[in-house]
GROMACS .gro file of C-alpha atoms in nm:
model
  338
    1MET     CA    1  -8.886  -5.381  -5.017
    2LYS     CA    2  -8.623  -5.185  -5.207
    3MET     CA    3  -8.392  -5.184  -4.904
    4SER     CA    4  -8.434  -5.561  -4.864
    5ARG     CA    5  -8.328  -5.610  -5.227
    6LEU     CA    6  -8.026  -5.387  -5.179
    7LEU     CA    7  -7.922  -5.578  -4.867
    8ALA     CA    8  -7.967  -5.923  -5.022
    9PRO     CA    9  -7.616  -5.936  -5.175
   10VAL     CA   10  -7.466  -5.828  -4.843
   11VAL     CA   11  -7.653  -6.100  -4.655
   12ALA     CA   12  -7.557  -6.355  -4.918
   13PHE     CA   13  -7.193  -6.253  -4.891
   14CYS     CA   14  -7.206  -6.277  -4.511
   15SER     CA   15  -7.365  -6.620  -4.536
   16PHE     CA   16  -7.077  -6.731  -4.756
   17GLY     CA   17  -6.840  -6.595  -4.495
   18ALA     CA   18  -7.022  -6.792  -4.229
   19SER     CA   19  -6.975  -7.125  -4.404
   20ALA     CA   20  -6.609  -7.047  -4.461
   21GLY     CA   21  -6.572  -6.949  -4.095
   22PHE     CA   22  -6.612  -7.302  -3.967
   23ALA     CA   23  -6.281  -7.394  -4.125
   24GLN     CA   24  -6.095  -7.126  -3.929
   25ASP     CA   25  -5.900  -7.206  -3.616
   26TYR     CA   26  -6.046  -6.934  -3.397
   27PRO     CA   27  -5.915  -6.879  -3.044
   28GLU     CA   28  -6.144  -6.977  -2.759
   29MET     CA   29  -6.296  -6.669  -2.594
   30THR     CA   30  -6.585  -6.586  -2.365
   31LEU     CA   31  -6.675  -6.219  -2.395
   32ARG     CA   32  -6.902  -5.992  -2.190
   33TYR     CA   33  -7.161  -5.780  -2.371
   34SER     CA   34  -7.331  -5.494  -2.186
   35SER     CA   35  -7.668  -5.352  -2.292
   36ASN     CA   36  -7.834  -5.041  -2.154
   37ILE     CA   37  -8.184  -5.180  -2.213
   38PRO     CA   38  -8.377  -5.489  -2.094
   39GLU     CA   39  -8.372  -5.810  -2.295
   40VAL     CA   40  -8.749  -5.787  -2.353
   41VAL     CA   41  -8.713  -5.476  -2.573
   42ASN     CA   42  -8.748  -5.580  -2.936
   43THR     CA   43  -8.414  -5.435  -3.049
   44SER     CA   44  -8.233  -5.664  -2.804
   45LYS     CA   45  -8.297  -5.939  -3.060
   46ILE     CA   46  -8.026  -5.772  -3.268
   47ASP     CA   47  -7.778  -5.833  -2.987
   48THR     CA   48  -7.874  -6.197  -2.933
   49TYR     CA   49  -7.868  -6.254  -3.309
   50PHE     CA   50  -7.516  -6.111  -3.319
   51SER     CA   51  -7.389  -6.327  -3.034
   52SER     CA   52  -7.552  -6.647  -3.157
   53GLU     CA   53  -7.406  -6.599  -3.506
   54ILE     CA   54  -7.059  -6.535  -3.365
   55GLU     CA   55  -7.076  -6.858  -3.168
   56LYS     CA   56  -7.216  -7.053  -3.463
   57ARG     CA   57  -6.974  -6.917  -3.722
   58SER     CA   58  -6.673  -6.964  -3.493
   59GLY     CA   59  -6.764  -7.329  -3.447
   60GLY     CA   60  -6.843  -7.266  -3.080
   61LYS     CA   61  -6.499  -7.122  -3.006
   62ILE     CA   62  -6.619  -6.768  -2.933
   63LYS     CA   63  -6.902  -6.725  -2.684
   64ILE     CA   64  -7.071  -6.406  -2.570
   65ARG     CA   65  -7.250  -6.350  -2.238
   66HIS     CA   66  -7.514  -6.080  -2.226
   67PHE     CA   67  -7.573  -5.844  -1.934
   68TRP     CA   68  -7.892  -5.643  -1.971
   69ALA     CA   69  -8.023  -5.310  -1.839
   70ASN     CA   70  -7.693  -5.163  -1.719
   71THR     CA   71  -7.611  -5.452  -1.484
   72LEU     CA   72  -7.238  -5.419  -1.562
   73GLY     CA   73  -7.234  -5.043  -1.509
   74GLY     CA   74  -7.435  -4.730  -1.574
   75GLU     CA   75  -7.432  -4.528  -1.893
   76ALA     CA   76  -7.199  -4.269  -1.739
   77GLU     CA   77  -6.940  -4.542  -1.679
   78MET     CA   78  -6.971  -4.747  -1.997
   79VAL     CA   79  -6.733  -4.548  -2.216
   80ASP     CA   80  -6.452  -4.603  -1.967
   81LEU     CA   81  -6.549  -4.963  -1.894
   82VAL     CA   82  -6.536  -5.052  -2.264
   83GLY     CA   83  -6.238  -4.832  -2.344
   84SER     CA   84  -6.035  -4.991  -2.066
   85GLY     CA   85  -6.135  -5.342  -2.174
   86ALA     CA   86  -6.310  -5.416  -1.844
   87VAL     CA   87  -6.624  -5.482  -2.051
   88ASP     CA   88  -6.564  -5.646  -2.387
   89PHE     CA   89  -6.862  -5.499  -2.576
   90GLY     CA   90  -7.087  -5.215  -2.471
   91LEU     CA   91  -7.391  -5.046  -2.621
   92ILE     CA   92  -7.330  -4.673  -2.579
   93VAL     CA   93  -7.584  -4.396  -2.628
   94THR     CA   94  -7.352  -4.138  -2.779
   95GLY     CA   95  -7.601  -3.858  -2.713
   96ASN     CA   96  -7.550  -3.916  -2.341
   97GLN     CA   97  -7.174  -3.869  -2.384
   98PHE     CA   98  -7.190  -3.520  -2.533
   99SER     CA   99  -6.937  -3.364  -2.296
  100ARG     CA  100  -6.657  -3.595  -2.414
  101MET     CA  101  -6.776  -3.695  -2.763
  102PRO     CA  102  -6.985  -3.407  -2.901
  103PHE     CA  103  -6.920  -3.486  -3.268
  104THR     CA  104  -6.971  -3.860  -3.225
  105ALA     CA  105  -7.314  -3.783  -3.074
  106VAL     CA  106  -7.449  -3.597  -3.376
  107THR     CA  107  -7.662  -3.877  -3.529
  108ASN     CA  108  -7.801  -3.991  -3.194
  109ALA     CA  109  -7.861  -3.663  -3.016
  110LEU     CA  110  -8.072  -3.455  -3.255
  111PRO     CA  111  -8.452  -3.481  -3.289
  112PHE     CA  112  -8.636  -3.356  -3.599
  113THR     CA  113  -8.325  -3.421  -3.810
  114TYR     CA  114  -8.335  -3.771  -3.963
  115THR     CA  115  -8.617  -3.970  -4.125
  116ASP     CA  116  -8.463  -4.280  -4.291
  117GLY     CA  117  -8.334  -4.535  -4.040
  118PRO     CA  118  -8.126  -4.772  -4.259
  119LYS     CA  119  -7.976  -4.475  -4.441
  120LEU     CA  120  -7.888  -4.319  -4.105
  121ASN     CA  121  -7.706  -4.639  -4.004
  122ARG     CA  122  -7.482  -4.607  -4.308
  123LEU     CA  123  -7.433  -4.234  -4.257
  124THR     CA  124  -7.329  -4.296  -3.895
  125ALA     CA  125  -7.084  -4.568  -3.998
  126ASP     CA  126  -6.949  -4.338  -4.268
  127ILE     CA  127  -6.877  -4.042  -4.042
  128PHE     CA  128  -6.750  -4.259  -3.755
  129THR     CA  129  -6.482  -4.403  -3.983
  130THR     CA  130  -6.395  -4.107  -4.209
  131ASN     CA  131  -6.453  -3.783  -4.018
  132GLU     CA  132  -6.123  -3.687  -3.855
  133THR     CA  133  -6.280  -3.508  -3.556
  134ILE     CA  134  -6.501  -3.807  -3.472
  135LYS     CA  135  -6.212  -4.048  -3.521
  136ALA     CA  136  -6.008  -3.842  -3.277
  137GLU     CA  137  -6.288  -3.846  -3.017
  138LEU     CA  138  -6.322  -4.223  -3.044
  139ALA     CA  139  -5.945  -4.273  -3.031
  140ALA     CA  140  -5.925  -4.059  -2.715
  141ALA     CA  141  -6.184  -4.288  -2.554
  142ASN     CA  142  -6.009  -4.597  -2.701
  143LEU     CA  143  -6.331  -4.708  -2.872
  144HIS     CA  144  -6.387  -4.896  -3.196
  145PRO     CA  145  -6.745  -4.895  -3.339
  146LEU     CA  146  -6.878  -5.228  -3.461
  147LEU     CA  147  -7.257  -5.259  -3.491
  148TYR     CA  148  -7.506  -4.988  -3.587
  149ARG     CA  149  -7.883  -4.973  -3.547
  150TYR     CA  150  -8.150  -4.708  -3.567
  151LEU     CA  151  -8.457  -4.639  -3.360
  152PRO     CA  152  -8.780  -4.558  -3.545
  153ASP     CA  153  -9.001  -4.250  -3.520
  154TYR     CA  154  -8.992  -4.112  -3.167
  155ARG     CA  155  -9.326  -4.006  -3.020
  156VAL     CA  156  -9.470  -3.914  -2.681
  157TYR     CA  157  -9.696  -4.127  -2.458
  158CYS     CA  158  -9.883  -3.946  -2.185
  159THR     CA  159 -10.124  -3.959  -1.894
  160LYS     CA  160 -10.331  -3.694  -2.072
  161PRO     CA  161 -10.425  -3.641  -2.439
  162LEU     CA  162 -10.214  -3.399  -2.644
  163LYS     CA  163 -10.391  -3.242  -2.941
  164THR     CA  164 -10.245  -2.892  -2.974
  165THR     CA  165  -9.933  -2.695  -2.898
  166ALA     CA  166 -10.115  -2.545  -2.599
  167ASP     CA  167 -10.152  -2.893  -2.452
  168LEU     CA  168  -9.773  -2.924  -2.446
  169GLU     CA  169  -9.721  -2.615  -2.231
  170ASN     CA  170  -9.548  -2.711  -1.903
  171THR     CA  171  -9.597  -3.082  -1.977
  172LYS     CA  172  -9.314  -3.281  -1.816
  173ILE     CA  173  -9.166  -3.517  -2.076
  174ARG     CA  174  -8.888  -3.773  -2.040
  175SER     CA  175  -8.582  -3.656  -2.232
  176TYR     CA  176  -8.216  -3.744  -2.278
  177GLY     CA  177  -7.888  -3.587  -2.380
  178SER     CA  178  -7.817  -3.221  -2.452
  179PHE     CA  179  -8.037  -3.147  -2.753
  180VAL     CA  180  -8.369  -3.327  -2.700
  181PRO     CA  181  -8.425  -3.088  -2.405
  182VAL     CA  182  -8.365  -2.793  -2.643
  183MET     CA  183  -8.643  -2.921  -2.868
  184PHE     CA  184  -8.887  -2.971  -2.580
  185ASP     CA  185  -8.804  -2.627  -2.439
  186ALA     CA  186  -8.877  -2.475  -2.780
  187ILE     CA  187  -9.227  -2.621  -2.789
  188GLY     CA  188  -9.307  -2.520  -2.432
  189ALA     CA  189  -9.270  -2.858  -2.262
  190VAL     CA  190  -9.052  -2.932  -1.957
  191PRO     CA  191  -8.777  -3.185  -2.039
  192VAL     CA  192  -8.673  -3.431  -1.766
  193ASN     CA  193  -8.355  -3.627  -1.843
  194ILE     CA  194  -8.376  -3.982  -1.706
  195PRO     CA  195  -8.275  -4.323  -1.849
  196PRO     CA  196  -8.545  -4.547  -2.001
  197VAL     CA  197  -8.533  -4.793  -1.711
  198ASP     CA  198  -8.655  -4.520  -1.472
  199MET     CA  199  -8.933  -4.364  -1.677
  200ILE     CA  200  -9.224  -4.582  -1.561
  201GLN     CA  201  -9.165  -4.511  -1.194
  202ALA     CA  202  -9.132  -4.140  -1.277
  203MET     CA  203  -9.470  -4.143  -1.452
  204GLN     CA  204  -9.630  -4.331  -1.165
  205SER     CA  205  -9.500  -4.074  -0.916
  206GLY     CA  206  -9.610  -3.776  -1.125
  207ALA     CA  207  -9.253  -3.663  -1.198
  208LEU     CA  208  -9.337  -3.715  -1.565
  209ASP     CA  209  -9.656  -3.655  -1.763
  210CYS     CA  210  -9.521  -3.818  -2.078
  211THR     CA  211  -9.233  -4.028  -2.196
  212TYR     CA  212  -9.037  -4.006  -2.520
  213MET     CA  213  -9.011  -4.342  -2.697
  214PHE     CA  214  -9.122  -4.528  -3.011
  215ASN     CA  215  -9.428  -4.745  -3.073
  216SER     CA  216  -9.262  -5.087  -3.086
  217ALA     CA  217  -9.092  -5.035  -2.746
  218VAL     CA  218  -9.403  -4.926  -2.555
  219LYS     CA  219  -9.516  -5.268  -2.437
  220ALA     CA  220  -9.164  -5.391  -2.356
  221PHE     CA  221  -9.109  -5.096  -2.125
  222LYS     CA  222  -9.469  -5.130  -1.995
  223ILE     CA  223  -9.541  -4.771  -2.090
  224ASP     CA  224  -9.898  -4.870  -2.179
  225GLN     CA  225  -9.959  -4.948  -1.810
  226VAL     CA  226  -9.909  -4.584  -1.710
  227ALA     CA  227  -9.971  -4.386  -2.030
  228LYS     CA  228 -10.317  -4.417  -2.180
  229TYR     CA  229 -10.261  -4.170  -2.464
  230GLY     CA  230 -10.020  -4.174  -2.756
  231THR     CA  231  -9.986  -3.937  -3.048
  232ASP     CA  232  -9.930  -3.967  -3.421
  233LEU     CA  233  -9.671  -3.688  -3.409
  234SER     CA  234  -9.319  -3.798  -3.510
  235PHE     CA  235  -9.002  -3.636  -3.382
  236GLY     CA  236  -8.787  -3.829  -3.632
  237VAL     CA  237  -8.557  -4.132  -3.616
  238ILE     CA  238  -8.215  -4.151  -3.453
  239SER     CA  239  -7.904  -4.363  -3.465
  240ALA     CA  240  -7.945  -4.585  -3.161
  241HIS     CA  241  -7.698  -4.716  -2.906
  242THR     CA  242  -7.391  -4.821  -3.104
  243LEU     CA  243  -7.193  -5.132  -3.011
  244PHE     CA  244  -6.832  -5.052  -2.923
  245ILE     CA  245  -6.526  -5.252  -2.830
  246SER     CA  246  -6.192  -5.133  -2.694
  247LYS     CA  247  -5.976  -5.013  -2.983
  248THR     CA  248  -5.672  -5.173  -2.821
  249LYS     CA  249  -5.853  -5.505  -2.783
  250TRP     CA  250  -5.984  -5.492  -3.138
  251GLU     CA  251  -5.645  -5.422  -3.290
  252GLY     CA  252  -5.492  -5.701  -3.081
  253TRP     CA  253  -5.721  -5.966  -3.229
  254PRO     CA  254  -5.608  -6.176  -3.526
  255GLU     CA  255  -5.729  -6.056  -3.864
  256ASP     CA  256  -5.959  -6.355  -3.914
  257VAL     CA  257  -6.136  -6.282  -3.583
  258ARG     CA  258  -6.188  -5.918  -3.679
  259LYS     CA  259  -6.319  -6.026  -4.018
  260LEU     CA  260  -6.565  -6.265  -3.855
  261PHE     CA  261  -6.698  -5.992  -3.626
  262GLU     CA  262  -6.729  -5.744  -3.914
  263GLU     CA  263  -6.921  -5.994  -4.126
  264VAL     CA  264  -7.160  -6.079  -3.844
  265ALA     CA  265  -7.206  -5.711  -3.757
  266ALA     CA  266  -7.306  -5.634  -4.118
  267ASP     CA  267  -7.548  -5.925  -4.114
  268ALA     CA  268  -7.689  -5.817  -3.775
  269GLU     CA  269  -7.745  -5.463  -3.904
  270ALA     CA  270  -7.949  -5.597  -4.196
  271PHE     CA  271  -8.140  -5.824  -3.956
  272GLY     CA  272  -8.206  -5.523  -3.733
  273ASN     CA  273  -8.332  -5.307  -4.018
  274ASP     CA  274  -8.593  -5.568  -4.109
  275LEU     CA  275  -8.682  -5.638  -3.745
  276ILE     CA  276  -8.737  -5.272  -3.654
  277ALA     CA  277  -8.938  -5.189  -3.966
  278GLY     CA  278  -9.157  -5.497  -3.925
  279ASP     CA  279  -9.223  -5.446  -3.555
  280GLU     CA  280  -9.297  -5.077  -3.598
  281ALA     CA  281  -9.543  -5.142  -3.881
  282LYS     CA  282  -9.765  -5.356  -3.658
  283ALA     CA  283  -9.708  -5.177  -3.326
  284VAL     CA  284  -9.996  -4.927  -3.342
  285ASP     CA  285 -10.257  -5.203  -3.367
  286GLY     CA  286 -10.104  -5.366  -3.060
  287LEU     CA  287 -10.118  -5.043  -2.863
  288LYS     CA  288 -10.483  -4.992  -2.951
  289GLU     CA  289 -10.562  -5.349  -2.847
  290ALA     CA  290 -10.391  -5.277  -2.513
  291GLY     CA  291 -10.630  -4.985  -2.461
  292MET     CA  292 -10.406  -4.693  -2.558
  293GLU     CA  293 -10.573  -4.415  -2.753
  294ILE     CA  294 -10.363  -4.272  -3.036
  295VAL     CA  295 -10.460  -3.905  -3.044
  296PRO     CA  296 -10.416  -3.718  -3.375
  297PHE     CA  297 -10.207  -3.406  -3.320
  298GLU     CA  298 -10.393  -3.116  -3.480
  299GLU     CA  299 -10.112  -2.861  -3.508
  300ALA     CA  300  -9.812  -3.052  -3.641
  301ASP     CA  301  -9.699  -2.772  -3.872
  302ALA     CA  302  -9.726  -2.512  -3.594
  303LEU     CA  303  -9.522  -2.733  -3.362
  304LYS     CA  304  -9.251  -2.795  -3.620
  305ALA     CA  305  -9.231  -2.421  -3.684
  306LYS     CA  306  -9.134  -2.371  -3.320
  307VAL     CA  307  -8.842  -2.615  -3.337
  308PRO     CA  308  -8.513  -2.465  -3.454
  309ASP     CA  309  -8.295  -2.641  -3.711
  310MET     CA  310  -8.128  -2.885  -3.473
  311LEU     CA  311  -7.814  -2.920  -3.686
  312ASP     CA  312  -7.775  -2.542  -3.661
  313VAL     CA  313  -7.823  -2.563  -3.283
  314TRP     CA  314  -7.558  -2.835  -3.262
  315ALA     CA  315  -7.316  -2.645  -3.489
  316LYS     CA  316  -7.356  -2.327  -3.282
  317LYS     CA  317  -7.274  -2.522  -2.966
  318MET     CA  318  -6.965  -2.665  -3.136
  319ASP     CA  319  -6.863  -2.314  -3.240
  320GLU     CA  320  -6.881  -2.208  -2.874
  321MET     CA  321  -6.643  -2.495  -2.800
  322GLY     CA  322  -6.396  -2.371  -3.064
  323LYS     CA  323  -6.493  -2.628  -3.329
  324GLY     CA  324  -6.709  -2.411  -3.554
  325ALA     CA  325  -6.535  -2.486  -3.885
  326GLU     CA  326  -6.530  -2.861  -3.824
  327ALA     CA  327  -6.896  -2.856  -3.719
  328LYS     CA  328  -7.009  -2.663  -4.026
  329GLU     CA  329  -6.826  -2.907  -4.252
  330LEU     CA  330  -6.988  -3.207  -4.082
  331ALA     CA  331  -7.336  -3.049  -4.069
  332ASP     CA  332  -7.316  -2.970  -4.442
  333TYR     CA  333  -7.209  -3.328  -4.512
  334ILE     CA  334  -7.498  -3.467  -4.307
  335ARG     CA  335  -7.752  -3.247  -4.486
  336ALA     CA  336  -7.624  -3.371  -4.821
  337ASN     CA  337  -7.628  -3.739  -4.724
  338ARG     CA  338  -7.916  -3.795  -4.482
   0.00000   0.00000   0.00000
């Protein structure tokens, strides 16, 4: 409720911008927008909200076509596809791009680190636009960040019930990036890095015992059809796939077009905050109705004690890459502002 009150002036301001936007003489454009997830996932409503508002506020001059579930290119290719301008907009999971953007990945890649989603959105936007190391990484990839969203408390959904730390031993769990596997290793599980679109088949084949996701995405990904057990254990929230555009393309647009996109992005972020919180609040009841048993985890404190401070793990890795001082400065800033 408090967050909604804080966002109300922003939404009101953006609405004023929308009405003014109709008077602008925007150029006619049709832009391609790549998503790494299917349209049926609830957070995809943020993307369609964004595109519909751009078209509406531009008086129909600017249209956006959506391409879902990596149909324009895989996650490994998307940084280059967007940076080159071959794809106009792309949702990029920065945690999957650790080798080339290790600082940019810090708010997406680390479990057990963040708890407040809307606050994490603003922290991510802050460091993406002010931290010199991150700015350099994004400039090297020719990327400009535009729209931020978070994903709510990550949990595990399994073909067997998990009640204790012993139950996690040698359990194969869907993972991603460079640091979620560190966390699963620490608690005795076996991390298996695969994209979300492949996790159901992997569970059906026995390659996975559990997948790593959040409650309000379970039905969209049909996880409930293969996993009959959930858990109340939270691994924290993350900054989700961020929407990027080519920096060159962005800077080549007229100022009024950039302003329109910034206003709609701010409005879409607020829309997303409300959407995610609302869907997550009612998701557990839906899972129970679908026949999933939510198993209380009996040793949450013991499990958390096994997990190292993930910001320390990240900073140590950065130190090994010769960026120790920069990493310590950023980790300290994150601790003070998360």
